JSON list of C-alpha atoms in Angstrom, two decimals:
[
{"chain": "A", "resi": 253, "resn": "MET", "atom": "CA", "xyz": [126.67, 35.41, 44.47]},
{"chain": "A", "resi": 254, "resn": "LYS", "atom": "CA", "xyz": [126.88, 35.97, 41.04]},
{"chain": "A", "resi": 255, "resn": "PRO", "atom": "CA", "xyz": [123.69, 34.54, 39.45]},
{"chain": "A", "resi": 256, "resn": "SER", "atom": "CA", "xyz": [125.03, 32.57, 36.50]},
{"chain": "A", "resi": 257, "resn": "GLY", "atom": "CA", "xyz": [128.40, 31.17, 35.15]},
{"chain": "A", "resi": 258, "resn": "ASN", "atom": "CA", "xyz": [129.27, 29.31, 38.54]},
{"chain": "A", "resi": 259, "resn": "THR", "atom": "CA", "xyz": [130.24, 25.66, 38.93]},
{"chain": "A", "resi": 260, "resn": "ILE", "atom": "CA", "xyz": [128.26, 24.67, 42.01]},
{"chain": "A", "resi": 261, "resn": "LEU", "atom": "CA", "xyz": [128.56, 21.88, 44.34]},
{"chain": "A", "resi": 262, "resn": "ILE", "atom": "CA", "xyz": [125.31, 20.71, 46.42]},
{"chain": "A", "resi": 263, "resn": "THR", "atom": "CA", "xyz": [125.32, 18.17, 49.01]},
{"chain": "A", "resi": 264, "resn": "GLY", "atom": "CA", "xyz": [122.12, 16.20, 49.41]},
{"chain": "A", "resi": 265, "resn": "GLY", "atom": "CA", "xyz": [120.93, 16.92, 46.10]},
{"chain": "A", "resi": 266, "resn": "GLY", "atom": "CA", "xyz": [119.12, 13.81, 45.47]},
{"chain": "A", "resi": 267, "resn": "SER", "atom": "CA", "xyz": [115.65, 15.06, 47.33]},
{"chain": "A", "resi": 268, "resn": "GLY", "atom": "CA", "xyz": [113.78, 17.79, 48.76]},
{"chain": "A", "resi": 269, "resn": "ILE", "atom": "CA", "xyz": [115.45, 21.24, 48.94]},
{"chain": "A", "resi": 270, "resn": "GLY", "atom": "CA", "xyz": [118.70, 20.31, 47.71]},
{"chain": "A", "resi": 271, "resn": "GLN", "atom": "CA", "xyz": [117.30, 18.74, 44.42]},
{"chain": "A", "resi": 272, "resn": "ALA", "atom": "CA", "xyz": [114.91, 21.53, 44.03]},
{"chain": "A", "resi": 273, "resn": "LEU", "atom": "CA", "xyz": [117.67, 24.34, 44.31]},
{"chain": "A", "resi": 274, "resn": "ALA", "atom": "CA", "xyz": [119.91, 21.98, 42.21]},
{"chain": "A", "resi": 275, "resn": "GLN", "atom": "CA", "xyz": [117.42, 21.95, 39.29]},
{"chain": "A", "resi": 276, "resn": "ARG", "atom": "CA", "xyz": [116.64, 25.72, 39.62]},
{"chain": "A", "resi": 277, "resn": "LEU", "atom": "CA", "xyz": [120.35, 26.64, 39.72]},
{"chain": "A", "resi": 278, "resn": "HIS", "atom": "CA", "xyz": [120.80, 24.79, 36.93]},
{"chain": "A", "resi": 279, "resn": "ASP", "atom": "CA", "xyz": [118.04, 26.25, 34.74]},
{"chain": "A", "resi": 280, "resn": "ALA", "atom": "CA", "xyz": [119.84, 29.79, 35.67]},
{"chain": "A", "resi": 281, "resn": "GLY", "atom": "CA", "xyz": [122.79, 29.06, 33.91]},
{"chain": "A", "resi": 282, "resn": "ASN", "atom": "CA", "xyz": [125.13, 27.41, 36.16]},
{"chain": "A", "resi": 283, "resn": "THR", "atom": "CA", "xyz": [127.07, 23.89, 36.09]},
{"chain": "A", "resi": 284, "resn": "VAL", "atom": "CA", "xyz": [125.82, 21.97, 38.79]},
{"chain": "A", "resi": 285, "resn": "ILE", "atom": "CA", "xyz": [127.37, 19.02, 40.63]},
{"chain": "A", "resi": 286, "resn": "VAL", "atom": "CA", "xyz": [124.70, 17.11, 43.11]},
{"chain": "A", "resi": 287, "resn": "ALA", "atom": "CA", "xyz": [126.48, 14.76, 45.92]},
{"chain": "A", "resi": 288, "resn": "GLY", "atom": "CA", "xyz": [124.56, 12.60, 48.23]},
{"chain": "A", "resi": 289, "resn": "ARG", "atom": "CA", "xyz": [124.47, 8.72, 49.43]},
{"chain": "A", "resi": 290, "resn": "ARG", "atom": "CA", "xyz": [122.30, 7.45, 46.59]},
{"chain": "A", "resi": 291, "resn": "GLN", "atom": "CA", "xyz": [123.50, 7.21, 43.04]},
{"chain": "A", "resi": 292, "resn": "ASN", "atom": "CA", "xyz": [119.61, 6.58, 41.89]},
{"chain": "A", "resi": 293, "resn": "ALA", "atom": "CA", "xyz": [118.11, 9.78, 43.60]},
{"chain": "A", "resi": 294, "resn": "LEU", "atom": "CA", "xyz": [121.29, 11.74, 42.09]},
{"chain": "A", "resi": 295, "resn": "ASP", "atom": "CA", "xyz": [120.51, 10.41, 38.61]},
{"chain": "A", "resi": 296, "resn": "GLU", "atom": "CA", "xyz": [116.84, 11.31, 38.87]},
{"chain": "A", "resi": 297, "resn": "THR", "atom": "CA", "xyz": [117.86, 15.07, 39.63]},
{"chain": "A", "resi": 298, "resn": "ILE", "atom": "CA", "xyz": [120.02, 15.51, 36.84]},
{"chain": "A", "resi": 299, "resn": "ALA", "atom": "CA", "xyz": [118.20, 13.47, 34.30]},
{"chain": "A", "resi": 300, "resn": "GLY", "atom": "CA", "xyz": [117.87, 15.50, 31.01]},
{"chain": "A", "resi": 301, "resn": "ARG", "atom": "CA", "xyz": [120.09, 18.16, 32.02]},
{"chain": "A", "resi": 302, "resn": "ALA", "atom": "CA", "xyz": [123.18, 19.10, 30.46]},
{"chain": "A", "resi": 303, "resn": "ASN", "atom": "CA", "xyz": [126.02, 20.59, 32.59]},
{"chain": "A", "resi": 304, "resn": "MET", "atom": "CA", "xyz": [124.42, 18.60, 35.52]},
{"chain": "A", "resi": 305, "resn": "HIS", "atom": "CA", "xyz": [126.49, 15.95, 37.07]},
{"chain": "A", "resi": 306, "resn": "ALA", "atom": "CA", "xyz": [126.21, 13.59, 40.10]},
{"chain": "A", "resi": 307, "resn": "LEU", "atom": "CA", "xyz": [128.71, 12.20, 42.78]},
{"chain": "A", "resi": 308, "resn": "VAL", "atom": "CA", "xyz": [128.22, 9.73, 45.45]},
{"chain": "A", "resi": 309, "resn": "LEU", "atom": "CA", "xyz": [129.28, 11.56, 48.64]},
{"chain": "A", "resi": 310, "resn": "ASP", "atom": "CA", "xyz": [129.38, 9.82, 52.18]},
{"chain": "A", "resi": 311, "resn": "ILE", "atom": "CA", "xyz": [129.01, 12.74, 54.53]},
{"chain": "A", "resi": 312, "resn": "GLU", "atom": "CA", "xyz": [129.41, 10.75, 57.60]},
{"chain": "A", "resi": 313, "resn": "SER", "atom": "CA", "xyz": [132.84, 9.74, 56.89]},
{"chain": "A", "resi": 314, "resn": "PRO", "atom": "CA", "xyz": [136.01, 11.82, 56.99]},
{"chain": "A", "resi": 315, "resn": "GLU", "atom": "CA", "xyz": [137.88, 9.43, 54.58]},
{"chain": "A", "resi": 316, "resn": "GLY", "atom": "CA", "xyz": [134.78, 9.65, 52.32]},
{"chain": "A", "resi": 317, "resn": "ILE", "atom": "CA", "xyz": [135.10, 13.46, 52.21]},
{"chain": "A", "resi": 318, "resn": "ALA", "atom": "CA", "xyz": [138.56, 12.94, 51.76]},
{"chain": "A", "resi": 319, "resn": "ASP", "atom": "CA", "xyz": [138.25, 10.81, 48.60]},
{"chain": "A", "resi": 320, "resn": "PHE", "atom": "CA", "xyz": [135.16, 12.88, 47.21]},
{"chain": "A", "resi": 321, "resn": "THR", "atom": "CA", "xyz": [137.05, 16.04, 47.39]},
{"chain": "A", "resi": 322, "resn": "GLU", "atom": "CA", "xyz": [139.87, 14.54, 45.55]},
{"chain": "A", "resi": 323, "resn": "ARG", "atom": "CA", "xyz": [137.23, 13.11, 42.92]},
{"chain": "A", "resi": 324, "resn": "LEU", "atom": "CA", "xyz": [135.54, 16.30, 42.89]},
{"chain": "A", "resi": 325, "resn": "LEU", "atom": "CA", "xyz": [138.51, 18.44, 42.05]},
{"chain": "A", "resi": 326, "resn": "GLY", "atom": "CA", "xyz": [139.84, 16.20, 39.61]},
{"chain": "A", "resi": 327, "resn": "ALA", "atom": "CA", "xyz": [136.61, 16.24, 37.40]},
{"chain": "A", "resi": 328, "resn": "TYR", "atom": "CA", "xyz": [135.50, 19.93, 38.16]},
{"chain": "A", "resi": 329, "resn": "PRO", "atom": "CA", "xyz": [138.33, 21.95, 38.69]},
{"chain": "A", "resi": 330, "resn": "SER", "atom": "CA", "xyz": [136.41, 25.32, 38.32]},
{"chain": "A", "resi": 331, "resn": "VAL", "atom": "CA", "xyz": [134.38, 24.41, 41.47]},
{"chain": "A", "resi": 332, "resn": "ASN", "atom": "CA", "xyz": [133.52, 27.85, 42.75]},
{"chain": "A", "resi": 333, "resn": "VAL", "atom": "CA", "xyz": [130.23, 27.45, 44.86]},
{"chain": "A", "resi": 334, "resn": "LEU", "atom": "CA", "xyz": [129.70, 24.98, 47.87]},
{"chain": "A", "resi": 335, "resn": "ILE", "atom": "CA", "xyz": [126.01, 24.59, 49.25]},
{"chain": "A", "resi": 336, "resn": "ASN", "atom": "CA", "xyz": [126.09, 22.52, 52.40]},
{"chain": "A", "resi": 337, "resn": "ASN", "atom": "CA", "xyz": [122.63, 21.13, 52.42]},
{"chain": "A", "resi": 338, "resn": "ALA", "atom": "CA", "xyz": [122.60, 17.38, 53.63]},
{"chain": "A", "resi": 339, "resn": "GLY", "atom": "CA", "xyz": [121.03, 16.88, 56.59]},
{"chain": "A", "resi": 340, "resn": "ILE", "atom": "CA", "xyz": [118.93, 14.74, 58.74]},
{"chain": "A", "resi": 341, "resn": "MET", "atom": "CA", "xyz": [116.36, 15.24, 61.52]},
{"chain": "A", "resi": 342, "resn": "ARG", "atom": "CA", "xyz": [115.30, 12.66, 63.87]},
{"chain": "A", "resi": 343, "resn": "PHE", "atom": "CA", "xyz": [112.70, 13.03, 66.66]},
{"chain": "A", "resi": 344, "resn": "GLU", "atom": "CA", "xyz": [114.06, 12.41, 70.26]},
{"chain": "A", "resi": 345, "resn": "ASP", "atom": "CA", "xyz": [112.27, 12.19, 73.77]},
{"chain": "A", "resi": 346, "resn": "LEU", "atom": "CA", "xyz": [114.62, 14.00, 76.37]},
{"chain": "A", "resi": 347, "resn": "ALA", "atom": "CA", "xyz": [112.31, 13.02, 79.26]},
{"chain": "A", "resi": 348, "resn": "GLN", "atom": "CA", "xyz": [113.94, 9.88, 79.65]},
{"chain": "A", "resi": 349, "resn": "THR", "atom": "CA", "xyz": [117.02, 8.30, 79.38]},
{"chain": "A", "resi": 350, "resn": "HIS", "atom": "CA", "xyz": [117.12, 7.10, 76.08]},
{"chain": "A", "resi": 351, "resn": "ASP", "atom": "CA", "xyz": [119.46, 5.53, 73.05]},
{"chain": "A", "resi": 352, "resn": "LEU", "atom": "CA", "xyz": [121.73, 8.16, 71.47]},
{"chain": "A", "resi": 353, "resn": "THR", "atom": "CA", "xyz": [122.26, 6.81, 68.31]},
{"chain": "A", "resi": 354, "resn": "ASP", "atom": "CA", "xyz": [119.74, 9.43, 66.34]},
{"chain": "A", "resi": 355, "resn": "ALA", "atom": "CA", "xyz": [121.51, 12.10, 68.37]},
{"chain": "A", "resi": 356, "resn": "GLU", "atom": "CA", "xyz": [125.07, 11.00, 67.43]},
{"chain": "A", "resi": 357, "resn": "ALA", "atom": "CA", "xyz": [124.19, 10.62, 63.72]},
{"chain": "A", "resi": 358, "resn": "THR", "atom": "CA", "xyz": [122.65, 13.90, 63.36]},
{"chain": "A", "resi": 359, "resn": "ILE", "atom": "CA", "xyz": [125.72, 15.58, 64.80]},
{"chain": "A", "resi": 360, "resn": "THR", "atom": "CA", "xyz": [127.99, 13.50, 62.27]},
{"chain": "A", "resi": 361, "resn": "THR", "atom": "CA", "xyz": [125.75, 14.37, 59.29]},
{"chain": "A", "resi": 362, "resn": "ASN", "atom": "CA", "xyz": [124.52, 18.14, 59.94]},
{"chain": "A", "resi": 363, "resn": "LEU", "atom": "CA", "xyz": [127.68, 19.37, 61.72]},
{"chain": "A", "resi": 364, "resn": "LEU", "atom": "CA", "xyz": [130.94, 17.56, 61.39]},
{"chain": "A", "resi": 365, "resn": "GLY", "atom": "CA", "xyz": [129.67, 16.88, 57.78]},
{"chain": "A", "resi": 366, "resn": "PRO", "atom": "CA", "xyz": [129.75, 20.51, 56.70]},
{"chain": "A", "resi": 367, "resn": "ILE", "atom": "CA", "xyz": [132.80, 21.25, 58.93]},
{"chain": "A", "resi": 368, "resn": "ARG", "atom": "CA", "xyz": [134.54, 18.86, 57.06]},
{"chain": "A", "resi": 369, "resn": "LEU", "atom": "CA", "xyz": [133.40, 19.41, 53.69]},
{"chain": "A", "resi": 370, "resn": "ILE", "atom": "CA", "xyz": [134.58, 23.07, 53.90]},
{"chain": "A", "resi": 371, "resn": "ASN", "atom": "CA", "xyz": [137.67, 22.25, 55.66]},
{"chain": "A", "resi": 372, "resn": "SER", "atom": "CA", "xyz": [138.53, 19.89, 52.55]},
{"chain": "A", "resi": 373, "resn": "LEU", "atom": "CA", "xyz": [137.70, 22.50, 49.90]},
{"chain": "A", "resi": 374, "resn": "THR", "atom": "CA", "xyz": [138.98, 25.99, 51.66]},
{"chain": "A", "resi": 375, "resn": "ASP", "atom": "CA", "xyz": [142.44, 26.06, 50.08]},
{"chain": "A", "resi": 376, "resn": "HIS", "atom": "CA", "xyz": [140.69, 25.55, 46.47]},
{"chain": "A", "resi": 377, "resn": "LEU", "atom": "CA", "xyz": [138.07, 27.95, 47.17]},
{"chain": "A", "resi": 378, "resn": "VAL", "atom": "CA", "xyz": [140.17, 30.73, 48.56]},
{"chain": "A", "resi": 379, "resn": "LYS", "atom": "CA", "xyz": [142.12, 30.55, 44.83]},
{"chain": "A", "resi": 380, "resn": "GLN", "atom": "CA", "xyz": [138.61, 30.91, 42.87]},
{"chain": "A", "resi": 381, "resn": "SER", "atom": "CA", "xyz": [137.16, 33.94, 41.76]},
{"chain": "A", "resi": 382, "resn": "ASP", "atom": "CA", "xyz": [133.80, 34.87, 42.91]},
{"chain": "A", "resi": 383, "resn": "ALA", "atom": "CA", "xyz": [133.75, 31.90, 45.53]},
{"chain": "A", "resi": 384, "resn": "VAL", "atom": "CA", "xyz": [130.86, 31.16, 47.34]},
{"chain": "A", "resi": 385, "resn": "VAL", "atom": "CA", "xyz": [129.91, 28.90, 50.53]},
{"chain": "A", "resi": 386, "resn": "ILE", "atom": "CA", "xyz": [126.27, 28.60, 51.37]},
{"chain": "A", "resi": 387, "resn": "ASN", "atom": "CA", "xyz": [125.47, 27.00, 54.85]},
{"chain": "A", "resi": 388, "resn": "VAL", "atom": "CA", "xyz": [121.68, 25.42, 55.04]},
{"chain": "A", "resi": 389, "resn": "THR", "atom": "CA", "xyz": [120.60, 25.90, 58.59]},
{"chain": "A", "resi": 390, "resn": "SER", "atom": "CA", "xyz": [117.20, 26.09, 59.81]},
{"chain": "A", "resi": 391, "resn": "GLY", "atom": "CA", "xyz": [114.50, 28.34, 61.55]},
{"chain": "A", "resi": 392, "resn": "LEU", "atom": "CA", "xyz": [114.94, 25.95, 64.14]},
{"chain": "A", "resi": 393, "resn": "ALA", "atom": "CA", "xyz": [118.25, 27.17, 64.91]},
{"chain": "A", "resi": 394, "resn": "PHE", "atom": "CA", "xyz": [116.68, 30.26, 66.70]},
{"chain": "A", "resi": 395, "resn": "VAL", "atom": "CA", "xyz": [113.37, 28.76, 68.34]},
{"chain": "A", "resi": 396, "resn": "PRO", "atom": "CA", "xyz": [113.88, 24.79, 68.91]},
{"chain": "A", "resi": 397, "resn": "LEU", "atom": "CA", "xyz": [111.20, 22.51, 68.30]},
{"chain": "A", "resi": 398, "resn": "THR", "atom": "CA", "xyz": [111.52, 20.45, 71.68]},
{"chain": "A", "resi": 399, "resn": "THR", "atom": "CA", "xyz": [111.01, 16.95, 69.96]},
{"chain": "A", "resi": 400, "resn": "THR", "atom": "CA", "xyz": [114.14, 17.47, 67.70]},
{"chain": "A", "resi": 401, "resn": "PRO", "atom": "CA", "xyz": [116.67, 18.46, 70.04]},
{"chain": "A", "resi": 402, "resn": "THR", "atom": "CA", "xyz": [119.99, 17.47, 68.36]},
{"chain": "A", "resi": 403, "resn": "TYR", "atom": "CA", "xyz": [119.03, 18.77, 65.11]},
{"chain": "A", "resi": 404, "resn": "ASN", "atom": "CA", "xyz": [118.11, 22.10, 66.61]},
{"chain": "A", "resi": 405, "resn": "ALA", "atom": "CA", "xyz": [121.58, 22.18, 68.17]},
{"chain": "A", "resi": 406, "resn": "THR", "atom": "CA", "xyz": [123.25, 21.51, 65.14]},
{"chain": "A", "resi": 407, "resn": "LYS", "atom": "CA", "xyz": [121.97, 24.19, 63.16]},
{"chain": "A", "resi": 408, "resn": "ALA", "atom": "CA", "xyz": [122.36, 26.48, 65.78]},
{"chain": "A", "resi": 409, "resn": "ALA", "atom": "CA", "xyz": [125.83, 25.40, 65.66]},
{"chain": "A", "resi": 410, "resn": "ILE", "atom": "CA", "xyz": [126.26, 25.75, 61.84]},
{"chain": "A", "resi": 411, "resn": "HIS", "atom": "CA", "xyz": [124.80, 29.18, 62.12]},
{"chain": "A", "resi": 412, "resn": "SER", "atom": "CA", "xyz": [127.37, 30.23, 64.54]},
{"chain": "A", "resi": 413, "resn": "TYR", "atom": "CA", "xyz": [130.25, 28.52, 62.38]},
{"chain": "A", "resi": 414, "resn": "THR", "atom": "CA", "xyz": [128.84, 30.43, 59.45]},
{"chain": "A", "resi": 415, "resn": "ILE", "atom": "CA", "xyz": [129.32, 33.77, 61.06]},
{"chain": "A", "resi": 416, "resn": "THR", "atom": "CA", "xyz": [133.06, 32.80, 61.89]},
{"chain": "A", "resi": 417, "resn": "LEU", "atom": "CA", "xyz": [133.50, 31.99, 58.56]},
{"chain": "A", "resi": 418, "resn": "ARG", "atom": "CA", "xyz": [132.21, 35.15, 57.07]},
{"chain": "A", "resi": 419, "resn": "GLU", "atom": "CA", "xyz": [134.75, 36.93, 59.48]},
{"chain": "A", "resi": 420, "resn": "VAL", "atom": "CA", "xyz": [137.80, 34.73, 58.72]},
{"chain": "A", "resi": 421, "resn": "LEU", "atom": "CA", "xyz": [137.00, 34.46, 55.01]},
{"chain": "A", "resi": 422, "resn": "LYS", "atom": "CA", "xyz": [135.98, 38.21, 54.39]},
{"chain": "A", "resi": 423, "resn": "GLY", "atom": "CA", "xyz": [137.36, 39.43, 50.66]},
{"chain": "A", "resi": 424, "resn": "LYS", "atom": "CA", "xyz": [138.28, 35.69, 49.62]},
{"chain": "A", "resi": 425, "resn": "VAL", "atom": "CA", "xyz": [135.12, 33.74, 49.83]},
{"chain": "A", "resi": 426, "resn": "GLU", "atom": "CA", "xyz": [131.40, 35.15, 50.14]},
{"chain": "A", "resi": 427, "resn": "ILE", "atom": "CA", "xyz": [129.82, 33.23, 53.07]},
{"chain": "A", "resi": 428, "resn": "ILE", "atom": "CA", "xyz": [126.07, 33.07, 53.09]},
{"chain": "A", "resi": 429, "resn": "GLU", "atom": "CA", "xyz": [123.58, 31.16, 55.51]},
{"chain": "A", "resi": 430, "resn": "LEU", "atom": "CA", "xyz": [120.15, 30.11, 54.04]},
{"chain": "A", "resi": 431, "resn": "ALA", "atom": "CA", "xyz": [117.73, 29.47, 56.82]},
{"chain": "A", "resi": 432, "resn": "PRO", "atom": "CA", "xyz": [114.68, 27.32, 55.72]},
{"chain": "A", "resi": 433, "resn": "PRO", "atom": "CA", "xyz": [111.05, 27.39, 57.60]},
{"chain": "A", "resi": 434, "resn": "ALA", "atom": "CA", "xyz": [109.01, 24.36, 57.72]},
{"chain": "A", "resi": 435, "resn": "VAL", "atom": "CA", "xyz": [108.98, 23.23, 54.15]},
{"chain": "A", "resi": 436, "resn": "GLN", "atom": "CA", "xyz": [106.98, 20.20, 52.56]},
{"chain": "A", "resi": 437, "resn": "THR", "atom": "CA", "xyz": [109.93, 18.07, 51.99]},
{"chain": "A", "resi": 438, "resn": "GLY", "atom": "CA", "xyz": [110.82, 14.30, 53.00]},
{"chain": "A", "resi": 439, "resn": "LEU", "atom": "CA", "xyz": [112.98, 15.44, 55.66]},
{"chain": "A", "resi": 440, "resn": "THR", "atom": "CA", "xyz": [110.33, 13.58, 58.15]},
{"chain": "A", "resi": 441, "resn": "HIS", "atom": "CA", "xyz": [107.97, 11.13, 57.49]},
{"chain": "A", "resi": 442, "resn": "GLY", "atom": "CA", "xyz": [104.72, 12.69, 56.16]},
{"chain": "A", "resi": 443, "resn": "GLN", "atom": "CA", "xyz": [106.37, 16.01, 55.65]},
{"chain": "A", "resi": 444, "resn": "GLU", "atom": "CA", "xyz": [105.98, 16.24, 52.10]},
{"chain": "A", "resi": 445, "resn": "THR", "atom": "CA", "xyz": [102.12, 17.15, 52.28]},
{"chain": "A", "resi": 446, "resn": "ARG", "atom": "CA", "xyz": [101.99, 18.62, 55.98]},
{"chain": "A", "resi": 447, "resn": "PRO", "atom": "CA", "xyz": [99.76, 21.45, 56.13]},
{"chain": "A", "resi": 448, "resn": "GLY", "atom": "CA", "xyz": [100.68, 24.73, 57.43]},
{"chain": "A", "resi": 449, "resn": "TYR", "atom": "CA", "xyz": [104.19, 23.95, 55.93]},
{"chain": "A", "resi": 450, "resn": "GLN", "atom": "CA", "xyz": [105.55, 26.01, 52.87]},
{"chain": "A", "resi": 451, "resn": "PRO", "atom": "CA", "xyz": [105.14, 24.22, 49.53]},
{"chain": "A", "resi": 452, "resn": "LEU", "atom": "CA", "xyz": [108.45, 23.30, 48.30]},
{"chain": "A", "resi": 453, "resn": "THR", "atom": "CA", "xyz": [108.10, 25.39, 44.94]},
{"chain": "A", "resi": 454, "resn": "ASP", "atom": "CA", "xyz": [107.25, 28.65, 46.96]},
{"chain": "A", "resi": 455, "resn": "PHE", "atom": "CA", "xyz": [110.06, 28.16, 48.93]},
{"chain": "A", "resi": 456, "resn": "THR", "atom": "CA", "xyz": [112.57, 27.92, 45.95]},
{"chain": "A", "resi": 457, "resn": "ASP", "atom": "CA", "xyz": [111.09, 30.66, 44.30]},
{"chain": "A", "resi": 458, "resn": "GLU", "atom": "CA", "xyz": [111.39, 32.94, 47.19]},
{"chain": "A", "resi": 459, "resn": "VAL", "atom": "CA", "xyz": [114.97, 31.71, 47.63]},
{"chain": "A", "resi": 460, "resn": "MET", "atom": "CA", "xyz": [115.97, 32.07, 44.07]},
{"chain": "A", "resi": 461, "resn": "ALA", "atom": "CA", "xyz": [114.85, 35.88, 44.06]},
{"chain": "A", "resi": 462, "resn": "LEU", "atom": "CA", "xyz": [116.88, 36.66, 47.14]},
{"chain": "A", "resi": 463, "resn": "LEU", "atom": "CA", "xyz": [120.12, 34.57, 46.00]},
{"chain": "A", "resi": 464, "resn": "THR", "atom": "CA", "xyz": [119.95, 37.02, 42.83]},
{"chain": "A", "resi": 465, "resn": "GLN", "atom": "CA", "xyz": [119.89, 40.13, 44.50]},
{"chain": "A", "resi": 466, "resn": "GLN", "atom": "CA", "xyz": [123.18, 42.03, 43.85]},
{"chain": "A", "resi": 467, "resn": "PRO", "atom": "CA", "xyz": [124.53, 42.36, 46.53]},
{"chain": "A", "resi": 468, "resn": "THR", "atom": "CA", "xyz": [123.34, 38.86, 47.79]},
{"chain": "A", "resi": 469, "resn": "PRO", "atom": "CA", "xyz": [122.08, 38.91, 51.55]},
{"chain": "A", "resi": 470, "resn": "PRO", "atom": "CA", "xyz": [124.37, 37.06, 53.93]},
{"chain": "A", "resi": 471, "resn": "GLU", "atom": "CA", "xyz": [120.94, 35.60, 55.11]},
{"chain": "A", "resi": 472, "resn": "ILE", "atom": "CA", "xyz": [118.57, 34.15, 52.85]},
{"chain": "A", "resi": 473, "resn": "LEU", "atom": "CA", "xyz": [115.51, 34.44, 54.68]},
{"chain": "A", "resi": 474, "resn": "VAL", "atom": "CA", "xyz": [112.01, 33.49, 53.27]},
{"chain": "A", "resi": 475, "resn": "GLU", "atom": "CA", "xyz": [109.04, 35.46, 54.66]},
{"chain": "A", "resi": 476, "resn": "ARG", "atom": "CA", "xyz": [107.95, 32.35, 56.70]},
{"chain": "A", "resi": 477, "resn": "VAL", "atom": "CA", "xyz": [111.03, 32.07, 58.45]},
{"chain": "A", "resi": 478, "resn": "ARG", "atom": "CA", "xyz": [111.55, 35.62, 59.69]},
{"chain": "A", "resi": 479, "resn": "PHE", "atom": "CA", "xyz": [109.42, 35.18, 62.68]},
{"chain": "A", "resi": 480, "resn": "LEU", "atom": "CA", "xyz": [111.68, 32.72, 64.21]},
{"chain": "A", "resi": 481, "resn": "ARG", "atom": "CA", "xyz": [115.00, 34.45, 62.95]},
{"chain": "A", "resi": 482, "resn": "PHE", "atom": "CA", "xyz": [113.97, 37.32, 64.87]},
{"chain": "A", "resi": 483, "resn": "ALA", "atom": "CA", "xyz": [111.77, 36.22, 67.77]},
{"chain": "A", "resi": 484, "resn": "GLU", "atom": "CA", "xyz": [114.40, 37.13, 70.63]},
{"chain": "A", "resi": 485, "resn": "ALA", "atom": "CA", "xyz": [115.17, 40.42, 69.05]},
{"chain": "A", "resi": 486, "resn": "ASN", "atom": "CA", "xyz": [111.85, 41.22, 69.12]},
{"chain": "A", "resi": 487, "resn": "GLY", "atom": "CA", "xyz": [111.19, 40.45, 72.71]},
{"chain": "A", "resi": 488, "resn": "GLN", "atom": "CA", "xyz": [108.86, 37.22, 71.48]},
{"chain": "A", "resi": 489, "resn": "PHE", "atom": "CA", "xyz": [111.09, 34.39, 72.28]},
{"chain": "A", "resi": 490, "resn": "ASP", "atom": "CA", "xyz": [108.79, 32.68, 74.69]},
{"chain": "A", "resi": 491, "resn": "GLU", "atom": "CA", "xyz": [105.68, 33.09, 72.70]},
{"chain": "A", "resi": 492, "resn": "THR", "atom": "CA", "xyz": [107.14, 32.01, 69.91]},
{"chain": "A", "resi": 493, "resn": "LEU", "atom": "CA", "xyz": [108.61, 28.98, 71.60]},
{"chain": "A", "resi": 494, "resn": "THR", "atom": "CA", "xyz": [104.81, 27.94, 72.66]},
{"chain": "A", "resi": 495, "resn": "LYS", "atom": "CA", "xyz": [103.24, 28.70, 69.59]},
{"chain": "A", "resi": 496, "resn": "LEU", "atom": "CA", "xyz": [105.73, 26.79, 67.11]},
{"chain": "A", "resi": 497, "resn": "ASN", "atom": "CA", "xyz": [105.76, 23.80, 69.30]},
{"chain": "A", "resi": 498, "resn": "ALA", "atom": "CA", "xyz": [101.98, 23.78, 69.54]},
{"chain": "A", "resi": 499, "resn": "PHE", "atom": "CA", "xyz": [101.51, 24.13, 65.81]},
{"chain": "A", "resi": 500, "resn": "ALA", "atom": "CA", "xyz": [104.39, 21.56, 65.32]},
{"chain": "A", "resi": 501, "resn": "ALA", "atom": "CA", "xyz": [102.36, 18.94, 67.41]},
{"chain": "A", "resi": 502, "resn": "GLN", "atom": "CA", "xyz": [98.99, 19.78, 65.42]},
{"chain": "A", "resi": 503, "resn": "ALA", "atom": "CA", "xyz": [100.32, 19.37, 62.23]},
{"chain": "A", "resi": 504, "resn": "ARG", "atom": "CA", "xyz": [101.97, 15.77, 62.77]},
{"chain": "A", "resi": 505, "resn": "ASN", "atom": "CA", "xyz": [98.92, 14.81, 64.59]},
{"chain": "A", "resi": 506, "resn": "GLY", "atom": "CA", "xyz": [96.14, 16.31, 62.68]}
]
């Protein structure tokens, strides 16, 4: 990925990792379009920054994505980078029969949303110079948190989907996976200040350093997520699963 001169679309750009990356990528010399459900949050992200724009996107709706794509390409036909960052994380209890509303919403937002958006932009991106798709997954794609089973599953699925995209679009579109660790954002209640989670600024600094490497790594892995990414390969999966879930429980209840 070239470090500047891109026109970048980033979903979930109104808060958290999406907002932080959007602002840093803009400040690095890129035109950035942030997309999300809430116009006021998007406006806060772009405030005071020239060449930064906002478009409302209903990531849950196929019709909404089709309408968004038409508006996006009509206004910003030079888009050459797509960052699929929008996502939700819901706690579930698999120990008993329960309502699946949260699970279904998670699949729609975290899995179907990126698949639909990538599909809607593929014909455009393959015609662009220096085209890139970055899919944001999670360390939990590799070692699951037992309280967020559907979230883990969607991120594992996007990891696999990203590998396939990389092979199919080789030589046409650069495909990158960004797998965050636990970061201090508003993804879940109280997470912004949760002890033991990586501060957002530190995470963003590491990501930007990796993204500007030439060539850019196909997987953007900050130091804190590597123990999850390579747990199975290193023969430490069971141990890591136990430690991860004990840490998460203590962090939420401490």
